[in-house]
mmCIF file of C-alpha atoms in Angstrom:
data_model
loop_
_atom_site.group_PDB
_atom_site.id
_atom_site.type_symbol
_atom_site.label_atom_id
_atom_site.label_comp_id
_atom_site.label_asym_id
_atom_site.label_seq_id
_atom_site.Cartn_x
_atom_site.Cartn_y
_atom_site.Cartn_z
ATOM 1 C CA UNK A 1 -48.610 -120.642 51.814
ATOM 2 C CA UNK A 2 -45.707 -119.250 53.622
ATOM 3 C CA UNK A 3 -43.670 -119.616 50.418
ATOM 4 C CA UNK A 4 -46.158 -117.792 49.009
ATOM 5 C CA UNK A 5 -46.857 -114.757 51.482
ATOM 6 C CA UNK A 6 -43.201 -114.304 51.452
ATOM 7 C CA UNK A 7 -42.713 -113.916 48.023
ATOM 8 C CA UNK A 8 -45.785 -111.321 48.127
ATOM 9 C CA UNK A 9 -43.559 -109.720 50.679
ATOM 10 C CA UNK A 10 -40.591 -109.573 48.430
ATOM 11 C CA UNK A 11 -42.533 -108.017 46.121
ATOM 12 C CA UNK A 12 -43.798 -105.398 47.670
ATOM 13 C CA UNK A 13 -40.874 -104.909 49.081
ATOM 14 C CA UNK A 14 -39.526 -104.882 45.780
ATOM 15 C CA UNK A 15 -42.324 -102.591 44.300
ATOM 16 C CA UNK A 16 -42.064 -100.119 47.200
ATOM 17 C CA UNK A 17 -38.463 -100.243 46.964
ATOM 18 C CA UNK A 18 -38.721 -99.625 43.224
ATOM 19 C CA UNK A 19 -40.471 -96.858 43.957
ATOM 20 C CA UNK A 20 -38.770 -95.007 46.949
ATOM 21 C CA UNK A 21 -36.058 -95.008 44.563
ATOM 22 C CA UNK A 22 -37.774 -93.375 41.726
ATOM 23 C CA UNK A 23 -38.944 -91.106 44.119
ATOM 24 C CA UNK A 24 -35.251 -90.230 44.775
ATOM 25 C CA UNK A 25 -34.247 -89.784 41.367
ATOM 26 C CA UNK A 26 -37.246 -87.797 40.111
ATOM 27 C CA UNK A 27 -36.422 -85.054 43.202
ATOM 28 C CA UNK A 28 -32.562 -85.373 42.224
ATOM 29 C CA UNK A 29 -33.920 -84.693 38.845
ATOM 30 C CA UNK A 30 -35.902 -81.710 39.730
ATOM 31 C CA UNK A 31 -33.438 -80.050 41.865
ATOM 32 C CA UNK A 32 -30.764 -80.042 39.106
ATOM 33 C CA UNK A 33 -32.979 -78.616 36.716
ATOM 34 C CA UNK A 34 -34.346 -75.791 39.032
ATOM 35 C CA UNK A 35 -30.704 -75.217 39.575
ATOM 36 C CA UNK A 36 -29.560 -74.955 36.202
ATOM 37 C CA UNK A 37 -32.640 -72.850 35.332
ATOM 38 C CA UNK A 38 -31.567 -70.449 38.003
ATOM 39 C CA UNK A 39 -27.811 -70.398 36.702
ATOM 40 C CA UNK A 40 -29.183 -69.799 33.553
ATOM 41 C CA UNK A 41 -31.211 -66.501 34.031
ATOM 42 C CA UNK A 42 -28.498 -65.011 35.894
ATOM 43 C CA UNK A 43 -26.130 -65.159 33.380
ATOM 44 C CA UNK A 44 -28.496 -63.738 31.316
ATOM 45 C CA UNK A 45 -28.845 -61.049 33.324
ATOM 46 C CA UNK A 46 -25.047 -60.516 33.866
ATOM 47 C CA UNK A 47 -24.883 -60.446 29.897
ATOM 48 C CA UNK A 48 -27.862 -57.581 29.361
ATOM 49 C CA UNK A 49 -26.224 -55.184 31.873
ATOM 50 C CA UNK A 50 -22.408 -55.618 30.280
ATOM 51 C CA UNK A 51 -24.324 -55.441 27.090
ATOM 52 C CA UNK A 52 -25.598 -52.270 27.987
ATOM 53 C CA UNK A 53 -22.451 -50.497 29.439
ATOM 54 C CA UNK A 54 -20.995 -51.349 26.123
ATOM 55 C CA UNK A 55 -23.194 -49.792 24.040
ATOM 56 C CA UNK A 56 -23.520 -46.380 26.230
ATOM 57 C CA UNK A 57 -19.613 -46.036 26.412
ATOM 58 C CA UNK A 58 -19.995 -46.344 22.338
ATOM 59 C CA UNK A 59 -22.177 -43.946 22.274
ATOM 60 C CA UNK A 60 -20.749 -41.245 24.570
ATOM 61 C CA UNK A 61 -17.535 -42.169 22.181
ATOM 62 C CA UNK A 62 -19.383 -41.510 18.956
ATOM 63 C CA UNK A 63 -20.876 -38.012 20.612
ATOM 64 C CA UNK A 64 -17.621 -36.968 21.676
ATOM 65 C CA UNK A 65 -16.402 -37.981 18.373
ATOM 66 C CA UNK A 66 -19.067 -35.396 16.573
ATOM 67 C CA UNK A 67 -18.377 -33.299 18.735
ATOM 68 C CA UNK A 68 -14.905 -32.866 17.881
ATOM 69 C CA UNK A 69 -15.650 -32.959 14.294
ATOM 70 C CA UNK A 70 -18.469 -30.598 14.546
ATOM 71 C CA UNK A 71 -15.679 -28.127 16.707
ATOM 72 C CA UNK A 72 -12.977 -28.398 13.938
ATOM 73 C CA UNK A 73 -15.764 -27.940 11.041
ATOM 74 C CA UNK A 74 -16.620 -24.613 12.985
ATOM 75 C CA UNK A 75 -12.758 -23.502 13.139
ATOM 76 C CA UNK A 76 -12.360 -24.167 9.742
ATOM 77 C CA UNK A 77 -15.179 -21.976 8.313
ATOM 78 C CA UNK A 78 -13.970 -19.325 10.741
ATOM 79 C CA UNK A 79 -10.889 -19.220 9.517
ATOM 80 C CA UNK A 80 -12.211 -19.277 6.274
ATOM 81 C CA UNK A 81 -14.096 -16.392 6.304
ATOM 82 C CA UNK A 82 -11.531 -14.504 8.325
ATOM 83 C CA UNK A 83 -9.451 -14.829 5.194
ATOM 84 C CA UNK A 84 -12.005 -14.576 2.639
ATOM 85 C CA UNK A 85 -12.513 -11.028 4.546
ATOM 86 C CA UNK A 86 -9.045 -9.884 4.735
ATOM 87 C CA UNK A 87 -8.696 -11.176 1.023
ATOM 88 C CA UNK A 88 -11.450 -8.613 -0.348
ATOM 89 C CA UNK A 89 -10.572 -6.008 1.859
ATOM 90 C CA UNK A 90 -7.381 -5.721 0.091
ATOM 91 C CA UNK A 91 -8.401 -6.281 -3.441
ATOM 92 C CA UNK A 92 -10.895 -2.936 -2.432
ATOM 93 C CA UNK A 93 -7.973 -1.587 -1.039
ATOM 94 C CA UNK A 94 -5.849 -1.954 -4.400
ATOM 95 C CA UNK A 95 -8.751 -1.230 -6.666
ATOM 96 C CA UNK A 96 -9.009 2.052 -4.767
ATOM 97 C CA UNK A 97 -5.477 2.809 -5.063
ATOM 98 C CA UNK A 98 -5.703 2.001 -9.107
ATOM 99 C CA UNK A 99 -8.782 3.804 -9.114
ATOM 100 C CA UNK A 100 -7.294 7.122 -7.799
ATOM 101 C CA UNK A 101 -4.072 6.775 -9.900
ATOM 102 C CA UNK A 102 -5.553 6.328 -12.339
ATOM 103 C CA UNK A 103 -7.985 8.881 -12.447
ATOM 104 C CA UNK A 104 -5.349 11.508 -11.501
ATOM 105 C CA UNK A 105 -2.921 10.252 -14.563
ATOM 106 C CA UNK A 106 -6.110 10.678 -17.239
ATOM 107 C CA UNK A 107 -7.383 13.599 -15.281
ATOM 108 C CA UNK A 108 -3.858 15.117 -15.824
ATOM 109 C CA UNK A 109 -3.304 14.028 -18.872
ATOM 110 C CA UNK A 110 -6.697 15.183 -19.987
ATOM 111 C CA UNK A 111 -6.259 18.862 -18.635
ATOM 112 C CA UNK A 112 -4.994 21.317 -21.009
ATOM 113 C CA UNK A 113 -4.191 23.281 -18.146
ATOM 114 C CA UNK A 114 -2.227 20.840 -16.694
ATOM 115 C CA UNK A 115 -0.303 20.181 -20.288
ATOM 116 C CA UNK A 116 -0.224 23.689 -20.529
ATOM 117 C CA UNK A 117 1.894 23.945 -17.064
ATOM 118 C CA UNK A 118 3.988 21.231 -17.894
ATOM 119 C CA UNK A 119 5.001 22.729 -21.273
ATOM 120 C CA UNK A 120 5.519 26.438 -19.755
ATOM 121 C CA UNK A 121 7.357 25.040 -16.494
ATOM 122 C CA UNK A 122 11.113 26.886 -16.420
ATOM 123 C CA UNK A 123 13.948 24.594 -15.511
ATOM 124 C CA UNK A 124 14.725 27.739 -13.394
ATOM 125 C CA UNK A 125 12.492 29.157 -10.695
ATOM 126 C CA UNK A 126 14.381 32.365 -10.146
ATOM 127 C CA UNK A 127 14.158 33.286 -13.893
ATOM 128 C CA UNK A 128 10.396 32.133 -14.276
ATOM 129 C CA UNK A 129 9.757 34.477 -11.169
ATOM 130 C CA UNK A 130 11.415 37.460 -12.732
ATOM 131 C CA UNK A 131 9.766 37.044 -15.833
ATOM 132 C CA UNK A 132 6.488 36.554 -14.205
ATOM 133 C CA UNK A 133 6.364 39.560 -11.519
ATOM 134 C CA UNK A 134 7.672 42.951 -12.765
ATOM 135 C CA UNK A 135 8.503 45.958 -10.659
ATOM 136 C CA UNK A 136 9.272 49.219 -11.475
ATOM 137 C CA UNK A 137 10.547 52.530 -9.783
ATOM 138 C CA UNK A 138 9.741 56.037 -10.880
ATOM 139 C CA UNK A 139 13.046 57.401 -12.368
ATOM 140 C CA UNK A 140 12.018 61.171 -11.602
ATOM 141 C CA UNK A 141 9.048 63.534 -10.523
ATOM 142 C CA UNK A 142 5.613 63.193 -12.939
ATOM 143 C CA UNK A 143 6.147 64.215 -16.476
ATOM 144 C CA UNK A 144 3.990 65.668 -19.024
ATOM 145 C CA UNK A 145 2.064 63.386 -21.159
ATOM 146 C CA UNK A 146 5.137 63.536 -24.102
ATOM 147 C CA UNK A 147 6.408 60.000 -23.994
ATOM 148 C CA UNK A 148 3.456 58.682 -21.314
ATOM 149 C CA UNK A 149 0.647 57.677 -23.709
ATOM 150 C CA UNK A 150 -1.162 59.606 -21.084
ATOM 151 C CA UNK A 151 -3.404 61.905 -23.423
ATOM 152 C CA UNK A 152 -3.350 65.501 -21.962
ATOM 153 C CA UNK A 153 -2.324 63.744 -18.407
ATOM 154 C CA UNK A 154 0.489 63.923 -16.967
ATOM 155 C CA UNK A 155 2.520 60.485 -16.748
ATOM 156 C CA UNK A 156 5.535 58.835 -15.091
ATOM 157 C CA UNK A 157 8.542 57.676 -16.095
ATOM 158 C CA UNK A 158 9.958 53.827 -14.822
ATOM 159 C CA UNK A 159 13.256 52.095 -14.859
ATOM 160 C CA UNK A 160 12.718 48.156 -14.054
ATOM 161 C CA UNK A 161 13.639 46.762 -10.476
ATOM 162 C CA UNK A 162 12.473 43.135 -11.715
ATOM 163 C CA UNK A 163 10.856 42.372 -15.728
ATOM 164 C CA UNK A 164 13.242 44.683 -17.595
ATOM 165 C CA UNK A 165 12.251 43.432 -20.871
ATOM 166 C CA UNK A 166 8.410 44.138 -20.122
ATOM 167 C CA UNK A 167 9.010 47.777 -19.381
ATOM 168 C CA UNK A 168 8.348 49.677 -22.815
ATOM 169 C CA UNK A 169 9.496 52.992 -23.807
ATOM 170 C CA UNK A 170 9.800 53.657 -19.730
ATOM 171 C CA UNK A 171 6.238 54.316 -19.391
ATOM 172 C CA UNK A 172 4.118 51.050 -19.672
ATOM 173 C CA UNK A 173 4.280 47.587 -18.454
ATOM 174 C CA UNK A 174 3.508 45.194 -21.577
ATOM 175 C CA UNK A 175 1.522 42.111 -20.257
ATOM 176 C CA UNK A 176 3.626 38.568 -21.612
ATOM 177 C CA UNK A 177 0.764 36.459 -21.400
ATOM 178 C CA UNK A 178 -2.755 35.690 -20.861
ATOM 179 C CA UNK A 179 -3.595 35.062 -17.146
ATOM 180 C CA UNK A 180 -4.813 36.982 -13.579
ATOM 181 C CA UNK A 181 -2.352 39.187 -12.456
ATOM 182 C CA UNK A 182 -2.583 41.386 -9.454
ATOM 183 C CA UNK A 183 -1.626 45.196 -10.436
ATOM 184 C CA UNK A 184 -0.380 47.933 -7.365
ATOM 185 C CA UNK A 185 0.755 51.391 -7.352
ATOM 186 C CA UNK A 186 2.332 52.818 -4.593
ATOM 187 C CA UNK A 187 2.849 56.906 -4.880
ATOM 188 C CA UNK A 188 4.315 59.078 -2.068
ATOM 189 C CA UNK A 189 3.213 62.614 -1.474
ATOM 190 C CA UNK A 190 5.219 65.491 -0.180
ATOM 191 C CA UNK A 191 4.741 68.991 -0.031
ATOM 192 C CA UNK A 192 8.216 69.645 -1.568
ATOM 193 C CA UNK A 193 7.265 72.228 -3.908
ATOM 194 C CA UNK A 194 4.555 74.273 -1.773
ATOM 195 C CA UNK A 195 4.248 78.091 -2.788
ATOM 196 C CA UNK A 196 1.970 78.985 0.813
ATOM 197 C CA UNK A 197 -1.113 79.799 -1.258
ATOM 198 C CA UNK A 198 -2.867 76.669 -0.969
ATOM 199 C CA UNK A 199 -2.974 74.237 2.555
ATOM 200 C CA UNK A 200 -4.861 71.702 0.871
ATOM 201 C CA UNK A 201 -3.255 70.202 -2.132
ATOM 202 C CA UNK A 202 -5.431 67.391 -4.412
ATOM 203 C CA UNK A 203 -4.228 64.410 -6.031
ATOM 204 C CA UNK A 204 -6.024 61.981 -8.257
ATOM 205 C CA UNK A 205 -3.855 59.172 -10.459
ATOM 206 C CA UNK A 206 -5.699 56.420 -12.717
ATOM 207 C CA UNK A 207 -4.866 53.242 -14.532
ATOM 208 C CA UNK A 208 -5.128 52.347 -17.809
ATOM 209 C CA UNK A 209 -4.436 49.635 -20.011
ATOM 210 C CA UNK A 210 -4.298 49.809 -23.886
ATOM 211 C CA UNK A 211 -4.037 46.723 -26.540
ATOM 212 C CA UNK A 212 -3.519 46.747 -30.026
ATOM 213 C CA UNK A 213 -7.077 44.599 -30.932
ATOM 214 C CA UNK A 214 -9.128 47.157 -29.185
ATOM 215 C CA UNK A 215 -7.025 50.014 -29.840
ATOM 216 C CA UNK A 216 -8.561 52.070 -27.200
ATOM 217 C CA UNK A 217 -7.194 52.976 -23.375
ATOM 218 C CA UNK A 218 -9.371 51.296 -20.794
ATOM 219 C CA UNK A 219 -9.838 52.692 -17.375
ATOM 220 C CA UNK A 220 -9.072 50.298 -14.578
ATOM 221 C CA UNK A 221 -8.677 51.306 -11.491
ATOM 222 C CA UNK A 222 -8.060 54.506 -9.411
ATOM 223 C CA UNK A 223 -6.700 56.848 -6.699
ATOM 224 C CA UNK A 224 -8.377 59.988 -5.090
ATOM 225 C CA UNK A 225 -6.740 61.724 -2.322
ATOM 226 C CA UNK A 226 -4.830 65.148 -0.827
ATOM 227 C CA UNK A 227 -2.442 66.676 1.696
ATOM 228 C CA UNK A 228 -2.655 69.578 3.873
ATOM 229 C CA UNK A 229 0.685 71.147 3.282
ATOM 230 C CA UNK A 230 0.230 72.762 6.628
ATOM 231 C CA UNK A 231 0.009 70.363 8.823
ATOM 232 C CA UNK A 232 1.621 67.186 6.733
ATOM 233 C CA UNK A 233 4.723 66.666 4.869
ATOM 234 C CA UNK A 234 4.196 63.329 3.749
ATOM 235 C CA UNK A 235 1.642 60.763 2.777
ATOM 236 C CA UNK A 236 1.390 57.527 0.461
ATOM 237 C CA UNK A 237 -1.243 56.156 -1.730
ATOM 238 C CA UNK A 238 -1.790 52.509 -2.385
ATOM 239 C CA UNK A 239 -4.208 51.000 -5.108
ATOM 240 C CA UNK A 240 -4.361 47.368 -6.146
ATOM 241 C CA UNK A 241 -6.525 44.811 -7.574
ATOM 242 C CA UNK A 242 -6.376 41.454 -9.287
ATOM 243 C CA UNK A 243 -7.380 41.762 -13.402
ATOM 244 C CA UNK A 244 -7.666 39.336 -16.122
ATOM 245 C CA UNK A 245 -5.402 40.882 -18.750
ATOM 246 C CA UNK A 246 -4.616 39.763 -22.259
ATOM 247 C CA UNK A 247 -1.107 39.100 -23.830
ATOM 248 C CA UNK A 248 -0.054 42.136 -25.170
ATOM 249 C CA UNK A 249 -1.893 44.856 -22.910
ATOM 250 C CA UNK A 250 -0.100 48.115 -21.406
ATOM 251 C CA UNK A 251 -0.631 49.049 -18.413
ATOM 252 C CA UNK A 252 0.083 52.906 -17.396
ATOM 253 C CA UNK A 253 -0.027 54.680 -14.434
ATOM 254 C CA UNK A 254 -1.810 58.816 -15.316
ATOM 255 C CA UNK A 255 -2.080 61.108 -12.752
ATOM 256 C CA UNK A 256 -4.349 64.086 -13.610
ATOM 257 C CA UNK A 257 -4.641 65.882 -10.877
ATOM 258 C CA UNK A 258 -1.251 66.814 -7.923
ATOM 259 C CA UNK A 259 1.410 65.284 -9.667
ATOM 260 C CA UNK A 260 4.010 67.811 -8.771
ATOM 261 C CA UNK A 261 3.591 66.172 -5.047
ATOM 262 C CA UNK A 262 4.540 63.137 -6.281
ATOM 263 C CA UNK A 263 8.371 62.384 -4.541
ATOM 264 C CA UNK A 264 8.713 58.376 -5.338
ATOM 265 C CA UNK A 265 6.774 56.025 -6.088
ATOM 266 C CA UNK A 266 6.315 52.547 -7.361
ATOM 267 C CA UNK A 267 4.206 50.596 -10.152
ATOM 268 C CA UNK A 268 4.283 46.461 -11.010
ATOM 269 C CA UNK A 269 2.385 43.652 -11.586
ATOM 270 C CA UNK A 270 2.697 39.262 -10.865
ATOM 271 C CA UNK A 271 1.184 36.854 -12.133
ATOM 272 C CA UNK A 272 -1.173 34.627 -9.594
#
């Protein structure tokens, strides 16, 4: 009985034995695998956050990146259109230039007047400018109309200062060419030849030009004036205008009325 009480003993012993140690072992087990569990989610964690301060430094990379791209894009078209601008600027600028050349070549190419210039330009200026302005200088007191062309009017005789070869028979100026030329007398007055009977002495002088196909003298222009012998000795008349004359006119200078108080005088034409 003993025997067998202790070997109930010894196995509960045994059994309880058995099972503090399983006991043991299960909370061992436990332990380790809360540990590890714990390990485990914070390494997880440490992962996600390095995870995520990766990916925002590669994105603030890749912005700056655009950025930079999207700063030398802008320069580029800039400087593109800054050249584009100067580029047809000057093309303007030369088709302008062309343009105005040009125009001025045809336009002077096209003008007769222009050819006409060029054609009738002197190689020398001094001998263009005689031929073109004449001048002439009475040669004596007022004549009768012999030798004038002055019909019953008295005339005056010339001798040529400047034109010589466009004074004719000493009494007319014989136009070269077509063209507006500005005509002047000049006449001085004097009471040289005063008897006492009269103060007041009249004087009256015309102009007249005469071509061969009209064959008529036309009156131009003319002079009215007088001198009190009394009180003056001297006076001038002036008369002058601008005509379109033909090649071939004469121009002379009649005085009908005072032409013994005529003491100089002067009679011309130029070409403008």
């Amino acid at each position: 009985m003993c025997y067998r009480y202790t070997a109930f003993m010894s196995s509960q012993f045994t059994d309880t034995m058995t099972e503090i140690r399983l006991a043991a072992m299960g909370q061992s087990l436990f332990g380790h695998t809360v540990q590890a569990q714990a390990a485990c989610g914070d390494a997880v964690t440490d992962i996600g956050q390095d995870e995520c301060v990766l990916i925002l430094i590669n994105h603030c990379r890749d912005m700056k990146q655009q950025e930079t791209r999207l700063r030398l894009t802008t320069l580029l078209l800039l400087l593109s259109c800054t050249a584009l601008y100067i580029f047809t600027l000057c093309t303007d600028l030369g088709k302008r230039e062309n343009s105005g050349s040009g125009a001025q070549e045809s336009a002077a190419e096209q003008s007769p007047a222009y050819s006409k210039q060029v054609r009738e330009c002197p190689a020398d200026p001094e001998k263009d400018f005689q031929r073109l302005h004449i001048d002439l200088r009475s040669s004596g007191p007022a004549y009768n109309n012999t030798g004038t062309g002055c019909n019953k009017i008295h005339g005056i005789k010339w001798s040529a200062s400047l034109g010589e070869e466009y004074l004719k028979d000493n009494s007319a100026i014989v136009i070269p060419k077509e063209g507006y030329y500005f005509v002047y007398v000049r006449i001085a007055l004097g009471c040289h030849d005063d008897d006492g009977s009269v103060n007041f002495r009249r004087f009256y002088a015309e102009l007249y030009s005469w071509n061969i196909a009209y064959n008529q003298s036309l009156h131009l222009m003319d002079a009215r004036d007088g001198i009190v012998c009394t009180s003056q000795q001297f006076r001038s008349v002036f008369m002058g205008q601008l005509f379109h004359l033909l090649k071939g006119d004469h121009l002379r200078v009649c005085v009908e009325e005072g032409y013994k108080l005529i003491t100089k005088s002067s009679f011309g034409a130029y070409l403008t």
